[in-house]
Coordinates of C-alpha atoms and ligand atoms in Angstrom, one line a residue:
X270 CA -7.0 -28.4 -7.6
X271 CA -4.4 -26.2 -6.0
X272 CA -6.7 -25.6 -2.8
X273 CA -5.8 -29.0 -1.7
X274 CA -2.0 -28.1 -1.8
X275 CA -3.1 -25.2 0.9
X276 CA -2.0 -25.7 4.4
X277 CA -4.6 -26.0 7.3
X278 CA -4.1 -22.6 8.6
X279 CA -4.6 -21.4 5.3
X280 CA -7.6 -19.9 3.7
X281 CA -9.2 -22.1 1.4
X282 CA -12.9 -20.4 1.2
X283 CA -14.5 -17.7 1.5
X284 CA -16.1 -18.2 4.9
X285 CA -17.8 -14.7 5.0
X286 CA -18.7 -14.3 1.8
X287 CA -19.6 -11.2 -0.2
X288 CA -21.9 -8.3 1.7
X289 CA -24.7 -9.0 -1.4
X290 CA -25.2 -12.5 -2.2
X291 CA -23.7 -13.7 -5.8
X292 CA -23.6 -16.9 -7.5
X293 CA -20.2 -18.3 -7.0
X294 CA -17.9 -18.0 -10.6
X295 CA -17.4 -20.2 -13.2
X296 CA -13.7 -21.7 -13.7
X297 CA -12.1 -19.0 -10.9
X298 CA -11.6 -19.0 -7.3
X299 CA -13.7 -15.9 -5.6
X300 CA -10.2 -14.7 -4.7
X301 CA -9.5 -14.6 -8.1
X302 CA -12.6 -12.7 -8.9
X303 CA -11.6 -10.4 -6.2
X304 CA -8.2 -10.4 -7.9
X305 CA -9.8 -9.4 -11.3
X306 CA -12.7 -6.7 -9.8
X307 CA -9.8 -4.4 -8.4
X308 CA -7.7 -4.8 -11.8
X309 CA -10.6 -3.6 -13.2
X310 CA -11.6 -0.2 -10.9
X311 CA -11.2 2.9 -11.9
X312 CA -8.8 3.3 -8.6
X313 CA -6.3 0.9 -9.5
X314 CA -5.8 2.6 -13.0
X315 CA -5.0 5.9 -11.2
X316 CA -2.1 4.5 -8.9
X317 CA -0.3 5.0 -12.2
X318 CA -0.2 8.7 -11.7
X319 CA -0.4 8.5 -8.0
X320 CA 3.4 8.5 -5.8
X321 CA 4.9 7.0 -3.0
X322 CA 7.8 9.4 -2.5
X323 CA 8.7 11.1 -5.7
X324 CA 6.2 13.1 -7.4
X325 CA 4.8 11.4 -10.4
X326 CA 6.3 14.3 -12.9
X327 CA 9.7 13.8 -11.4
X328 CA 11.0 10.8 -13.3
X329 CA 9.5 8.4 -15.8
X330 CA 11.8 5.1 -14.4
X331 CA 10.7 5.7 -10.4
X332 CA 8.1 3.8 -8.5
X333 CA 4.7 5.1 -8.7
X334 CA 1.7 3.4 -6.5
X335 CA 0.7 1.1 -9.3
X336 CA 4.4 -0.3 -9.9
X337 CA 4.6 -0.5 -6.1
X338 CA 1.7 -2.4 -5.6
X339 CA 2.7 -5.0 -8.6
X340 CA 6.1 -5.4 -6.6
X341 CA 3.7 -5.9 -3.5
X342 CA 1.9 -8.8 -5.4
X343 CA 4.4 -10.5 -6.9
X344 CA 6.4 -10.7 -3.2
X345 CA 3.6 -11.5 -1.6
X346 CA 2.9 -14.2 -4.0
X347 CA 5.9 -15.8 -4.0
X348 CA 6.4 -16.0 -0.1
X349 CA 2.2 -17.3 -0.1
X350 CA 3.1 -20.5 -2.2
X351 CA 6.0 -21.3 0.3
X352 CA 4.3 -21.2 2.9
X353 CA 1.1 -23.2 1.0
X354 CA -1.3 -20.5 2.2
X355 CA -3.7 -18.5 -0.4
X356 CA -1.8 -16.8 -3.2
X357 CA -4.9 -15.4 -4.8
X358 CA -6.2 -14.2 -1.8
X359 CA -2.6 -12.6 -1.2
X360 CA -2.5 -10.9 -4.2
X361 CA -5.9 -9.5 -4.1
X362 CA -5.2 -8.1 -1.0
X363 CA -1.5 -7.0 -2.4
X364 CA -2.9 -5.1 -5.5
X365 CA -5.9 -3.6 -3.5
X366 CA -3.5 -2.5 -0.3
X367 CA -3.0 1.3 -1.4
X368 CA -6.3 1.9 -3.1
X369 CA -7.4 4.7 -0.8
X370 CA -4.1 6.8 -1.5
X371 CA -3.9 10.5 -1.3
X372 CA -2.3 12.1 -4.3
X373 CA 1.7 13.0 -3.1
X374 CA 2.5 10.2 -0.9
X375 CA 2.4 10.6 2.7
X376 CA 2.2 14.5 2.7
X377 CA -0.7 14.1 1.0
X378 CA -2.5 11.7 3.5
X379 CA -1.4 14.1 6.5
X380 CA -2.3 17.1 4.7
X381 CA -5.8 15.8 4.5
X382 CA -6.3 13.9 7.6
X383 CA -5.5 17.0 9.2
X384 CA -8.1 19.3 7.5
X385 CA -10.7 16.2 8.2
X386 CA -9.7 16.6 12.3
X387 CA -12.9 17.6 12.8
X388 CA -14.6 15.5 10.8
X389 CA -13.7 12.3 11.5
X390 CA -10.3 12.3 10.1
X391 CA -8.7 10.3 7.2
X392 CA -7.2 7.6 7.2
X393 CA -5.3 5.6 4.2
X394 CA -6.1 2.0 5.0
X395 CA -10.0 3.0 5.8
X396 CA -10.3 4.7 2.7
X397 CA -8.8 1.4 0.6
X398 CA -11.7 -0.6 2.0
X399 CA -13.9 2.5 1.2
X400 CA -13.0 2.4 -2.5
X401 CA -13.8 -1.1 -2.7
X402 CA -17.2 -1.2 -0.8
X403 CA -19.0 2.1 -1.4
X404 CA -17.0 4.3 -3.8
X405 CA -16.1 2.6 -7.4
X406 CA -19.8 3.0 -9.2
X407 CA -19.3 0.2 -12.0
X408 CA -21.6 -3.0 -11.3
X409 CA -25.4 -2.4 -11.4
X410 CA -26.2 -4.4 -8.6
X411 CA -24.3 -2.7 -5.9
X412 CA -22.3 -0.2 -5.5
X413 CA -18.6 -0.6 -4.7
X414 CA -16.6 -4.2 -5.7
X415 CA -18.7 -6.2 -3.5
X416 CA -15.3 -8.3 -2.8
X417 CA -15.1 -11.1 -0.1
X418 CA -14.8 -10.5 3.8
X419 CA -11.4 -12.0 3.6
X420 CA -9.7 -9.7 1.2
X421 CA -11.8 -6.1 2.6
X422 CA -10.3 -7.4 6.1
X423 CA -7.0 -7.8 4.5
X424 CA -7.0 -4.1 2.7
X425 CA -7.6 -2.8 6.3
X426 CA -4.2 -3.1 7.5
X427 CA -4.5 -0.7 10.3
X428 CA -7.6 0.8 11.7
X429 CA -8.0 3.4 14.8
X430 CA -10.6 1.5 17.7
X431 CA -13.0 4.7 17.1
X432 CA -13.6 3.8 13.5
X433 CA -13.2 0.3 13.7
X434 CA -16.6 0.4 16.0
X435 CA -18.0 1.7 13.1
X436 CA -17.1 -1.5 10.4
X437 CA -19.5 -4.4 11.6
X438 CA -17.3 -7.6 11.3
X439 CA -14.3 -6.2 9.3
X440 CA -13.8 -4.2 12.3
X441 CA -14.3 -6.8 15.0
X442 CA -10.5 -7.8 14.8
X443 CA -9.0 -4.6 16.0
X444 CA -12.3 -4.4 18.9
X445 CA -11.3 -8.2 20.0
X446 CA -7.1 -8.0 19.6
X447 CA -6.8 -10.5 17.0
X448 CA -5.2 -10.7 14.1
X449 CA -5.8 -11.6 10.5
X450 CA -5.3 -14.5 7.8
X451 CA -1.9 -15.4 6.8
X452 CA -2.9 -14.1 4.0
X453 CA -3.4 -11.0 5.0
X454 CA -0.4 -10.8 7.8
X455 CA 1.6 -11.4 4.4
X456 CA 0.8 -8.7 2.2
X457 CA 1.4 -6.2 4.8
X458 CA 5.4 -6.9 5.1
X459 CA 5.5 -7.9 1.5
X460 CA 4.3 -4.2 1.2
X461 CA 7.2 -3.1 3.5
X462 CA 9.9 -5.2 1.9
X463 CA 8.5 -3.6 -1.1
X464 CA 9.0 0.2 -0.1
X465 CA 12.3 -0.3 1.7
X466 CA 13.8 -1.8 -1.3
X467 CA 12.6 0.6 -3.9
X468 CA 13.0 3.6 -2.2
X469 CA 16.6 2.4 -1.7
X470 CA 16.8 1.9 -5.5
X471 CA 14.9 5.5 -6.4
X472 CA 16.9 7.3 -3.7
X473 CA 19.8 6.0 -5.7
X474 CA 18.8 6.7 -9.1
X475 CA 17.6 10.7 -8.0
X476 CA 21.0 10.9 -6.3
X477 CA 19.4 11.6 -3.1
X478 CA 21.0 9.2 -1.1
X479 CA 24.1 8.0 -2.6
X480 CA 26.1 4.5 -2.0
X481 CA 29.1 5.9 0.5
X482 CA 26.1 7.2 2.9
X483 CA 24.2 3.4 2.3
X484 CA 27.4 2.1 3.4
X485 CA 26.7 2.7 7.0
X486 CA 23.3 -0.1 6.4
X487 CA 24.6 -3.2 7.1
X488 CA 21.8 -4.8 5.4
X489 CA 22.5 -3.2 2.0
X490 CA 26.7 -2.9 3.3
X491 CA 26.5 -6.8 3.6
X492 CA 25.3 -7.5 0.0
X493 CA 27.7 -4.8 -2.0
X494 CA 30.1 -6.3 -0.9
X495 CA 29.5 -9.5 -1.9
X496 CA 28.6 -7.9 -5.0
X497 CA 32.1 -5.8 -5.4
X498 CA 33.8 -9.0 -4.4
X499 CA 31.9 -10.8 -7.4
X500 CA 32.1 -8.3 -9.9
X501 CA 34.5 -5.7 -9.1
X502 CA 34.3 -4.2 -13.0
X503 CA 30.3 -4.0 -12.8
X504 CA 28.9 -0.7 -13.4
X505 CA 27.2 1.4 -10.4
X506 CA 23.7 0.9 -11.8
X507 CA 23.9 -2.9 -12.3
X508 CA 26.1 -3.2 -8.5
X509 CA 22.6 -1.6 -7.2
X510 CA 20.2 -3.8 -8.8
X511 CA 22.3 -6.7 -7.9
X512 CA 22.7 -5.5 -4.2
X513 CA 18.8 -4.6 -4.2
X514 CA 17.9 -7.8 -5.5
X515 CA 19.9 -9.4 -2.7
X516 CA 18.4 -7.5 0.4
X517 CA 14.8 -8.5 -0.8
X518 CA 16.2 -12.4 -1.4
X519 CA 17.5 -12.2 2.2
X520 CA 14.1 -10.2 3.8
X521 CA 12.0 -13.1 2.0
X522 CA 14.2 -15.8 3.0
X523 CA 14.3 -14.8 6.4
X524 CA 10.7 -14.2 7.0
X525 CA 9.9 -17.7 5.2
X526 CA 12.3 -19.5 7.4
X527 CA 10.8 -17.4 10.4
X528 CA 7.5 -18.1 9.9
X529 CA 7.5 -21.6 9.2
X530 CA 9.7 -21.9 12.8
X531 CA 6.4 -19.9 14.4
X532 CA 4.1 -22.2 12.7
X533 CA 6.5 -25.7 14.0
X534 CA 5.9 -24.0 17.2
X535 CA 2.2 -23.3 17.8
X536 CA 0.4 -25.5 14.8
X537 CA -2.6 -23.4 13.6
X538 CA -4.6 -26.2 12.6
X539 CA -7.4 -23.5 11.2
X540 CA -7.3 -19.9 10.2
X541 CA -9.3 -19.4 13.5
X542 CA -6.4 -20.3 15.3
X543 CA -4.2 -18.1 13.1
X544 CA -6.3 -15.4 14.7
X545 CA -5.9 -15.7 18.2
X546 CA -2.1 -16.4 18.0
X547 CA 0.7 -13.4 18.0
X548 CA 1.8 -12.4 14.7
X549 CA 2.9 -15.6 12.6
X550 CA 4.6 -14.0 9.5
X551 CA 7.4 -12.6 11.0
X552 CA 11.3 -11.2 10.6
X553 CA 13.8 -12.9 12.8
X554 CA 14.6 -10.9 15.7
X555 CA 18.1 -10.2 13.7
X556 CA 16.2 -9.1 10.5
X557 CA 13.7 -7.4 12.6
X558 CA 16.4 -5.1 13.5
X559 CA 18.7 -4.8 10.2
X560 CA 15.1 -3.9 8.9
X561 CA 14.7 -1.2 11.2
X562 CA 18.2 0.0 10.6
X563 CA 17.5 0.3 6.9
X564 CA 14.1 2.0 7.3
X565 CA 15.8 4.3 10.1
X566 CA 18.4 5.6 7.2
X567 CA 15.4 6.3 4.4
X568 CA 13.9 8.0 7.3
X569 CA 16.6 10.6 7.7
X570 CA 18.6 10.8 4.6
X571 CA 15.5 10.4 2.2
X572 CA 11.7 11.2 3.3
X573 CA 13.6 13.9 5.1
X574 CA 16.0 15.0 2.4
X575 CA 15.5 19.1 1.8
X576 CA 14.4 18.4 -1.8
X577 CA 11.6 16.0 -0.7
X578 CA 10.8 17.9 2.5
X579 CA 10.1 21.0 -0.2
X580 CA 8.1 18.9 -2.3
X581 CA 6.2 17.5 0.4
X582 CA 5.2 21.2 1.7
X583 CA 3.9 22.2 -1.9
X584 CA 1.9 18.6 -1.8
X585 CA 0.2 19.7 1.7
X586 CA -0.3 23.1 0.5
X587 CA -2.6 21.7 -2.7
X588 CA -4.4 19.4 -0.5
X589 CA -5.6 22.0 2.2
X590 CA -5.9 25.0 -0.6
X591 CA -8.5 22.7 -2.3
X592 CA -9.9 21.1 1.0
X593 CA -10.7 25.1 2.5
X594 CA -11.9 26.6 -1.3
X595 CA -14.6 23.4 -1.8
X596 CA -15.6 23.3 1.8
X597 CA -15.9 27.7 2.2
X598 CA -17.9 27.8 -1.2
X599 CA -19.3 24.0 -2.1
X600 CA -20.3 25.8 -5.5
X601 CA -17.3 25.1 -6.9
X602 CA -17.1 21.2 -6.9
X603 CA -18.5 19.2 -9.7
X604 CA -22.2 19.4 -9.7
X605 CA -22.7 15.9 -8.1
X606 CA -21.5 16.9 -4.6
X607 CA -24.1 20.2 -4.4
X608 CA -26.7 17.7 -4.1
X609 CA -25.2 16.2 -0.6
X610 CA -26.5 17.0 2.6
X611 CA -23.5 18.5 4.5
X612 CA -21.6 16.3 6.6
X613 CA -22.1 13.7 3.6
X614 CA -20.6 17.1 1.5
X615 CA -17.0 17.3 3.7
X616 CA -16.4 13.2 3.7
X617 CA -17.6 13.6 -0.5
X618 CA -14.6 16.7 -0.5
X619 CA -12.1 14.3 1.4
X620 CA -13.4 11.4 -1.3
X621 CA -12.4 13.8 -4.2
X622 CA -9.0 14.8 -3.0
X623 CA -8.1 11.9 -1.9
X624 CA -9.1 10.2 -5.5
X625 CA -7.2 12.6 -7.3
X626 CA -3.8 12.0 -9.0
X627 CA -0.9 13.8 -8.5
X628 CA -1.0 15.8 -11.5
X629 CA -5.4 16.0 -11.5
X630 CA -4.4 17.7 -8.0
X631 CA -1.9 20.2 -9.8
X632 CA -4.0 20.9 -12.7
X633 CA -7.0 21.9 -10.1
X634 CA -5.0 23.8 -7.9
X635 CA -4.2 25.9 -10.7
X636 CA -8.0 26.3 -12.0
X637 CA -9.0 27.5 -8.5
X638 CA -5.9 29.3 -7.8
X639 CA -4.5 31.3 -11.0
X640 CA -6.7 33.6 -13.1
X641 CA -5.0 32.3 -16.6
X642 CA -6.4 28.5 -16.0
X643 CA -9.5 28.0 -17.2
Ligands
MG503 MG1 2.0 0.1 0.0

């Protein structure tokens, strides 16, 4: 069994279980159930058309949120099995992390948070654990995935105190100041290794950014150079993937070689204990900062470029056009949400939008907003 290859601050079971009761699977971990349940959802099958930066319509060979969260898994997976903890459980976690995506990427998430200020607000992270445990309407028994404690606290990456009140037990950590699995500690930088790297590679390929500015990154400066050194005759596109390939080799390597150092140092010999310390997956302090100095140059020379900064403002646009025309006349959402009473009405709004694809968005922007759309 590979459970007894698992370290002792690793997790092995599910200790918390599943909010409804279910007989335990035949010939698969509940991880791996997990695993399957959100391959399944209806949610995960939208992340196709769903972006991180670029708008899904923009380009056929960028990241959307599904290829991002595949990237996610398979990083996360391979850093689990060195350090002997729960790959399953990583990758449920992984491929579940951006469920609860807006349409548009990060405008779309502040675009809606900020028409739900008065409601309660919205939040990314608290809406992946919402997919999962009320939202997806697919088993008879129950509504939602029913997944395990350890993977729903996992999807909740971050969570404001406020709400966190609100969660029961998945909440607790964020009330108490603890942290959570291995596991989970994992798939949240395998998510950011993930993003830096890719939107280094899309900036790139949309000529964005270009290679003379990425120059000035010492983590990506570093690696072209050995590259250039290695290959001097390669073309630009292969000297990218090359480079790229080699700043995520160095990020893992370092974090492994990091994290087992933390683990020498203050022996979890449970994943209880893995709760009450500080952080245990972790960058060197020298990564920590090349890291910063990398997500410090997207910051400014790509989520800030003019081009995406105009796409960005038609994204926020959409989201509060259709947040203000369902909300000031509820008559024209589907005929499911009339029957809601009406705070249930704005969260089911904020539930819409926020399940809608990038182009679903467009397409409904238009029917509401321009007489020759039917
Ligand atoms: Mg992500």
């Amino acid at each position: 069994m590979a459970e007894q290859r698992l370290a002792p601050y690793a997790v092995t079971s599910s200790l918390w279980g599943r909010s409804i009761h279910e007989a335990a699977p035949a010939g698969r971990s509940e991880f791996q159930r997990d695993r399957d349940r959100i391959i399944h959802s209806a949610a995960f099958r939208r992340l196709e058309y769903k972006t991180q930066v670029f708008v899904n319509h923009e380009g056929d060979l960028f990241r959307t949120r599904l290829t991002h969260s595949i990237e996610v898994a398979q990083i996360g997976r391979s850093i689990a099995r060195r350090l002997r903890v729960n790959e399953d459980l990583v990758e449920a976690i992984c491929l579940a992390h951006d469920l609860g995506h807006t349409p548009f990427g990060h405008a779309g998430q502040d675009a809606l948070n900020a028409c739900m200020k008065e409601f309660g607000g919205f939040e990314h992270n608290l809406q992946s654990l919402r997919v999962v445990d009320v939202l997806e309407e697919r088993y008879a028994a129950f509504d939602g995935l029913n997944l395990t404690f350890e993977t729903r606290e996992g999807i909740l990456k971050h969570c404001s105190l406020e709400h966190a009140a609100q969660l029961g037990a998945v909440g607790a950590r964020f009330m108490q100041n603890q942290r959570p699995s291995m596991e989970a500690q994992i798939a949240n930088l395998a998510d950011e290794i993930a993003y830096n790297n890719h939107d280094v590679d899309d900036g790139l390929r949309s000529g964005l950014i270009t290679l003379e500015q990425l120059a000035s990154v010492r983590l990506f400066a570093m690696h072209l150079d050995e590259v250039r050194t290695l290959y001097p005759q390669l073309s630009e596109r292969r000297t990218v993937h090359e480079t790229v390939r080699r700043m995520i080799n160095a990020l893992v390597s370092d974090l492994i070689v990091q994290t087992e150092s933390n683990l020498h140092q203050s022996q979890p010999g449970s994943v209880d204990d893995v709760r009450t310390q500080h952080p245990l997956v972790a960058f060197s302090s020298e990564m920590h900062v090349l890291n910063r100095e990398l997500k410090a140059f997207l910051r400014t020379h790509l989520y800030r470029h003019y081009l995406v900064l105009r796409m960005s403002a038609k994204a926020q646009r959409i989201i509060s056009d259709l947040f203000k025309a369902f909300i000031a006349d509820p008559r024209l959402l589907p005929p499911q949400f009339n029957a809601l009473a009406e705070a249930d009405r704005v969260r089911s709004v904020a539930d819409y939008i926020a399940g809608m694809t990038d182009r679903y968005a467009i397409r409904e922007h238009r029917r509401l907003f321009f007489v020759e759309e039917a």
